[in-house]
Coordinates of C-alpha atoms and ligand atoms in Angstrom, one line a residue:
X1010 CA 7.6 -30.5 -15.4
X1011 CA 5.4 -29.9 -12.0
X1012 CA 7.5 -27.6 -9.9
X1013 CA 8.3 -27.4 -6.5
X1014 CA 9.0 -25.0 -3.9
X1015 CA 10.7 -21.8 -5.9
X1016 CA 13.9 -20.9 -3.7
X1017 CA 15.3 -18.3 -5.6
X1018 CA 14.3 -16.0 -8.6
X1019 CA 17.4 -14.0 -10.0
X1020 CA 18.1 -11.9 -13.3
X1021 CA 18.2 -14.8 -15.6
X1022 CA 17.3 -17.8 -13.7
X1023 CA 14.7 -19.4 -11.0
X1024 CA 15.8 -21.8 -9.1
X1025 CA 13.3 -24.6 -7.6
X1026 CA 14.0 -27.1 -5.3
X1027 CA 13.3 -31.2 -6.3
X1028 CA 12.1 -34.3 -4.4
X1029 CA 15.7 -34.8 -4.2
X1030 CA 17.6 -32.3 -1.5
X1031 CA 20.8 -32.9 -3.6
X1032 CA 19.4 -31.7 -6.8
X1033 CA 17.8 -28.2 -7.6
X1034 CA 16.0 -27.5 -10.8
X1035 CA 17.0 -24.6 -12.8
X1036 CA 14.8 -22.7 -14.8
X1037 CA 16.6 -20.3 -17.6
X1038 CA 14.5 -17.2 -18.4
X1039 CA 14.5 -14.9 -21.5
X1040 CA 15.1 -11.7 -19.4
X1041 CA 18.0 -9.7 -20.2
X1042 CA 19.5 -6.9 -18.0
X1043 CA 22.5 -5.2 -18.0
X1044 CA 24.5 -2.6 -16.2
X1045 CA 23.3 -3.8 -12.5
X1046 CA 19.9 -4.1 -13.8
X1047 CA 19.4 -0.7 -15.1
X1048 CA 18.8 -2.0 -18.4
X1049 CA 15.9 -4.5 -18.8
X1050 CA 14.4 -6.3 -21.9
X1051 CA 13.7 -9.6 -23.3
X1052 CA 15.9 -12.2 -25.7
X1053 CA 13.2 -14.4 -27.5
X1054 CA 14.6 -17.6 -27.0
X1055 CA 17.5 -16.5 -24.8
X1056 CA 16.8 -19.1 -21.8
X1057 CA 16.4 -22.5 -24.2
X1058 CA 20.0 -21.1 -26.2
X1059 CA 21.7 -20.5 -22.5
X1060 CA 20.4 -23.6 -21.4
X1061 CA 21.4 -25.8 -24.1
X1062 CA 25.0 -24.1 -24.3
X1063 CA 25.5 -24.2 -20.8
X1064 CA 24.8 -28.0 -20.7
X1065 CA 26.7 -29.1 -23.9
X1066 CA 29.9 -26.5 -22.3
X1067 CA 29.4 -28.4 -18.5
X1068 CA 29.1 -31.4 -20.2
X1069 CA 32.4 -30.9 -22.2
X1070 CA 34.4 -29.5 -19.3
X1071 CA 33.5 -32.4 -17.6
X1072 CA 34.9 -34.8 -19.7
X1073 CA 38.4 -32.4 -19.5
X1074 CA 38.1 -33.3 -15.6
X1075 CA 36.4 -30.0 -14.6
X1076 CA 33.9 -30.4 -11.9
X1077 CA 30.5 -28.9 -12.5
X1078 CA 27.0 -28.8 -10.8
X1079 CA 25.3 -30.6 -14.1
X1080 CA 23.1 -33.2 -13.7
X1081 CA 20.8 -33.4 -16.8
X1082 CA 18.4 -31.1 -19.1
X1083 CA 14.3 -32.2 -18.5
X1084 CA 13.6 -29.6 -21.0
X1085 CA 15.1 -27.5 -23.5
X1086 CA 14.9 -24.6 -20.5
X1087 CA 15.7 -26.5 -17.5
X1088 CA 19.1 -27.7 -16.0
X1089 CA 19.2 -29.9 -13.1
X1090 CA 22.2 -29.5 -11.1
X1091 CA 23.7 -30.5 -8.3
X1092 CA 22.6 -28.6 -4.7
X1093 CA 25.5 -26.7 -3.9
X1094 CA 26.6 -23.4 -1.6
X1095 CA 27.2 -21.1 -4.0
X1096 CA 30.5 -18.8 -3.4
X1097 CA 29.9 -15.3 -3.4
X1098 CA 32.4 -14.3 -5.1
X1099 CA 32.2 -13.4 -9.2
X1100 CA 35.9 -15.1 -10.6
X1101 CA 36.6 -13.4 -14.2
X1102 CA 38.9 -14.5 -16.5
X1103 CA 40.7 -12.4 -19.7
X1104 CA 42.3 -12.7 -22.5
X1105 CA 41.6 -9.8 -24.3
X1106 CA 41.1 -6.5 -22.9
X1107 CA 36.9 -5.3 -23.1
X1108 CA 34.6 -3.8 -20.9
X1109 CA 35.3 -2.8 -17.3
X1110 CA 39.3 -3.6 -17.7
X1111 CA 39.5 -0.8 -20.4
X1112 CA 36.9 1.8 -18.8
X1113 CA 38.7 1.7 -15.6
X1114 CA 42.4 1.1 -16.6
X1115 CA 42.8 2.7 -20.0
X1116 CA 44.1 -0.2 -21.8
X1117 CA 42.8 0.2 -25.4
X1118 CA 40.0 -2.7 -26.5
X1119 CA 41.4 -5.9 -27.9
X1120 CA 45.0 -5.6 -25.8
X1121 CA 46.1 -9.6 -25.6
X1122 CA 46.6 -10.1 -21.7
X1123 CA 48.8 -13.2 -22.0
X1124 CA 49.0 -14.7 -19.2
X1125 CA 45.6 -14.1 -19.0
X1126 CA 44.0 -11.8 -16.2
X1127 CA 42.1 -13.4 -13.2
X1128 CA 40.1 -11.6 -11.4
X1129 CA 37.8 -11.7 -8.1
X1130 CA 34.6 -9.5 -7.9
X1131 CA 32.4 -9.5 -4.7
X1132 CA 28.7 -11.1 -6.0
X1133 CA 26.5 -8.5 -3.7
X1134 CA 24.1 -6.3 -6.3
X1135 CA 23.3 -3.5 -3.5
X1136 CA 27.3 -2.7 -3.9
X1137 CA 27.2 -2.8 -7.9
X1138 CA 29.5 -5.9 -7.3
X1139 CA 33.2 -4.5 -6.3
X1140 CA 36.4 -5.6 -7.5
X1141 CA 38.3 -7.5 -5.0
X1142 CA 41.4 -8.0 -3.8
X1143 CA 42.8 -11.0 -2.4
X1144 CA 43.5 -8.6 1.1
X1145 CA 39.9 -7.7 1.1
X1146 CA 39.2 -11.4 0.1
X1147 CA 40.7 -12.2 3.3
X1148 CA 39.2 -9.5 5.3
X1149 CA 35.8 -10.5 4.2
X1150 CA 36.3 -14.1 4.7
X1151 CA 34.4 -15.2 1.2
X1152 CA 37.3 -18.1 0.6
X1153 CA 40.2 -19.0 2.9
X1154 CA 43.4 -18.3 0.5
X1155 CA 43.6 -22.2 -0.2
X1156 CA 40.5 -21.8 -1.4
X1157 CA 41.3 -18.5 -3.5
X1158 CA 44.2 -20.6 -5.1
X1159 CA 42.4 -23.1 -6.0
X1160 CA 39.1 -20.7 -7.6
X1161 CA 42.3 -19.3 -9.8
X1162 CA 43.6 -22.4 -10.8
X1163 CA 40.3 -24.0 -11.7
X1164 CA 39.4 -21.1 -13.5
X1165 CA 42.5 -20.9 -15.8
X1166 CA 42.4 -24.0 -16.5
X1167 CA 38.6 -23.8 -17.7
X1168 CA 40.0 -20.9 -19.6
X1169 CA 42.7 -23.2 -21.4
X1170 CA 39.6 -26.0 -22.5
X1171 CA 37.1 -23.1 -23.0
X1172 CA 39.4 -21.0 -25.4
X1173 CA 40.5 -24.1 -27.7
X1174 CA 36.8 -25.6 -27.8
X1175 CA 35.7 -21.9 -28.8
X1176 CA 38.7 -21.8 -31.1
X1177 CA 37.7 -24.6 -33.3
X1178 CA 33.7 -22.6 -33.5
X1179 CA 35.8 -19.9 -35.0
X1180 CA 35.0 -17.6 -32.1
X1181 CA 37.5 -16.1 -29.8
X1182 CA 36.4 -16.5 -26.1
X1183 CA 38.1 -12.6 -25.2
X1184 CA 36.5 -13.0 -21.7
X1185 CA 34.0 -14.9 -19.2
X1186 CA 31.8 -14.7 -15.7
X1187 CA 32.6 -17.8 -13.4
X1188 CA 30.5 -18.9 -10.4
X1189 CA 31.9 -21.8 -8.4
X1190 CA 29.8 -23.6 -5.6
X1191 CA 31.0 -26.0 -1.9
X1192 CA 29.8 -29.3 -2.7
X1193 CA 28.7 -31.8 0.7
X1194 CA 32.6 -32.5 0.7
X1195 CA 34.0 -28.8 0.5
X1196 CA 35.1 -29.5 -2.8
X1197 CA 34.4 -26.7 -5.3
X1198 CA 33.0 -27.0 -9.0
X1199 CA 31.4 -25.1 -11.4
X1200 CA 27.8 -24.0 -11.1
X1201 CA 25.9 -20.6 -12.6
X1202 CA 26.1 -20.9 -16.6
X1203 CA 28.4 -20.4 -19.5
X1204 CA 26.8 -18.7 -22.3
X1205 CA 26.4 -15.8 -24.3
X1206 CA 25.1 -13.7 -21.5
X1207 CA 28.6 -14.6 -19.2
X1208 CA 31.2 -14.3 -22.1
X1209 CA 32.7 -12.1 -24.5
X1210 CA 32.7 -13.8 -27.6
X1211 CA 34.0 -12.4 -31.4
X1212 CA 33.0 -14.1 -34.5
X1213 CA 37.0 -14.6 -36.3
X1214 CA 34.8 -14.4 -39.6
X1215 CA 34.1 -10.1 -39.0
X1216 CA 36.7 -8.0 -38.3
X1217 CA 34.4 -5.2 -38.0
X1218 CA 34.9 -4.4 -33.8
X1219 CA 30.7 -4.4 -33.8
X1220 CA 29.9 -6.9 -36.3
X1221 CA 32.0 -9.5 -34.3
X1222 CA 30.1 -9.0 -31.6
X1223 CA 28.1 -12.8 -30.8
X1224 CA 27.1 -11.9 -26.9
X1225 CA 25.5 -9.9 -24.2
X1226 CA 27.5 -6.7 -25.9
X1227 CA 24.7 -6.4 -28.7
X1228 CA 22.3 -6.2 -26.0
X1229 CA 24.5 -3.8 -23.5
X1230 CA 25.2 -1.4 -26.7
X1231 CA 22.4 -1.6 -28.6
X1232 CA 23.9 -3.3 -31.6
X1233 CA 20.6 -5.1 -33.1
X1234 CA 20.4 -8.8 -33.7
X1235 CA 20.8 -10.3 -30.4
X1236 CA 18.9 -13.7 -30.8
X1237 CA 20.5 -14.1 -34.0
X1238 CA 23.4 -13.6 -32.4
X1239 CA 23.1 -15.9 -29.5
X1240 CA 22.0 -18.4 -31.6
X1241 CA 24.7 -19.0 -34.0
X1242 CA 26.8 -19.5 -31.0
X1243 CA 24.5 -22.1 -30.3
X1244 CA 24.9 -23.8 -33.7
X1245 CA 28.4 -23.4 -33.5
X1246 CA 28.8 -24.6 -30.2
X1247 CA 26.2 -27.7 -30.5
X1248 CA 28.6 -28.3 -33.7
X1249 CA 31.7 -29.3 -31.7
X1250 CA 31.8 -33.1 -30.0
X1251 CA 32.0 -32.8 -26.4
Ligands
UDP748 N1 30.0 -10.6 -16.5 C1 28.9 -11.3 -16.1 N2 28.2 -10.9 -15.1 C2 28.5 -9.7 -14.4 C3 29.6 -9.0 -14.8 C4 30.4 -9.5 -15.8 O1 28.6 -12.4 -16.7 O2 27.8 -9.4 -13.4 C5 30.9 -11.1 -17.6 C6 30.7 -10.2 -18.9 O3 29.7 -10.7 -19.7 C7 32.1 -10.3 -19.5 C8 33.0 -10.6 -18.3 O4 32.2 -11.0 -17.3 O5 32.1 -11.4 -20.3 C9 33.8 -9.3 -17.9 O6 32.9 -8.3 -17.7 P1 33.3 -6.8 -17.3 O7 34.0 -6.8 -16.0 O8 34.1 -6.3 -18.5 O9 32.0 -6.0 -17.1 P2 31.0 -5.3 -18.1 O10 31.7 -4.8 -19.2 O11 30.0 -6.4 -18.4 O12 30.4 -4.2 -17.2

């Protein structure tokens, strides 16, 4: 693949632009970071398992009538996708309590949150990316509240097709990272990833609170095994039809 013009290089991904203005090229890297980038290191293999999730899971939600940036996979490490304003606003959805809910509310690890928790963060790294508020939403003018409806909709519904294709891998999907983009229309779909790196995902086969671990965690706590990790997701995921 000849590249273009590099646009953007972020944490995980580069982003080039195409001969086509309505399609960027994204590039998946093996960089890992964690805690606002205070943690750095490498996943061997990390960027061709995200890509190749990501695609299979866009590719699937699609078919559920989710819209998504997808266009195709040139390589085992590149997505196309469709050229799109990306929101700036980090939507995350919860079933189970983990990470950030329980350090900052309490709420012991594993709590079911049924209806499940939506929740807005602000996507700016200089600010360690706040929680939001749907006031300070407003007061920052990221979405228009039509606009914040419809991110919380769209996301718990991708929760609803996400959770039952993860249920039939035998992996509970306890919570996930959404990024939505403004197409040419002002319609919103799916862009960013879904992967191992974005999601909170326990192996139902281990009840052992670290050996259930199959994401990002293992890298964030140390826990060993991370490719091997990521990569049965893979298998597991590349198992399902789409
Ligand atoms: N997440 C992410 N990118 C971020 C922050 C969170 O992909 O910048 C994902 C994270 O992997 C988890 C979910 O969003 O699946 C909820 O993360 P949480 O708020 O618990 O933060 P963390 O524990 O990662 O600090």
């Amino acid at each position: 693949m000849s590249y273009e013009q590099k646009l953007y290089e972020g944490k995980a991904k580069i982003l080039y632009a195409t001969e086509d203005l309505n399609v960027l090229l994204t590039f998946f890297k093996d960089d890992a970071t964690a805690f606002n980038a205070q943690k750095r290191g490498t996943i061997v293999g990390k960027g061709e398992i995200n890509c190749k999730m990501s695609s299979h899971l866009f590719q699937m939600l699609e078919a559920q009538g989710v819209p998504t940036h997808f266009v195709d996979c040139p390589s085992a490490n590149e997505m196309r996708v469709r050229a799109v304003k990306i929101v700036p606003i980090e939507v995350v959805v919860r079933n189970l309590a983990a990470g950030s809910l329980c350090k900052q509310t309490g709420l012991a690890q594993g709590t079911e949150l049924n209806p499940p928790l939506v929740e807005f963060y602000y996507k700016n790294d200089d600010l360690g990316d706040p929680l939001l508020t749907e006031d300070r939403l407003r007061v920052m003018q990221l979405a228009t509240p039509d606009q914040v409806a419809e991110l919380r909709s769209l996301a718990l519904r991708i929760n609803e097709v996400l959770s039952a294709f993860f249920q039939n891998c035998g992996i509970t999907l306890v919570d996930f990272k959404l990024e939505f983009g403004v197409d040419g229309s002002d319609r919103l779909i799916l862009a960013d990833e879904i992967s191992p790196d974005t999601c909170r995902l326990w192996n139902q086969e281990e009840s052992d609170p670290d050996k259930r671990v199959m994401d990002k965690d293992r890298f964030r706590r140390d826990l060993g095994d991370v490719e091997a990790a990521y990569q049965r997701v893979l298998d597991r995921v590349l198992a399902q039809p789409i």
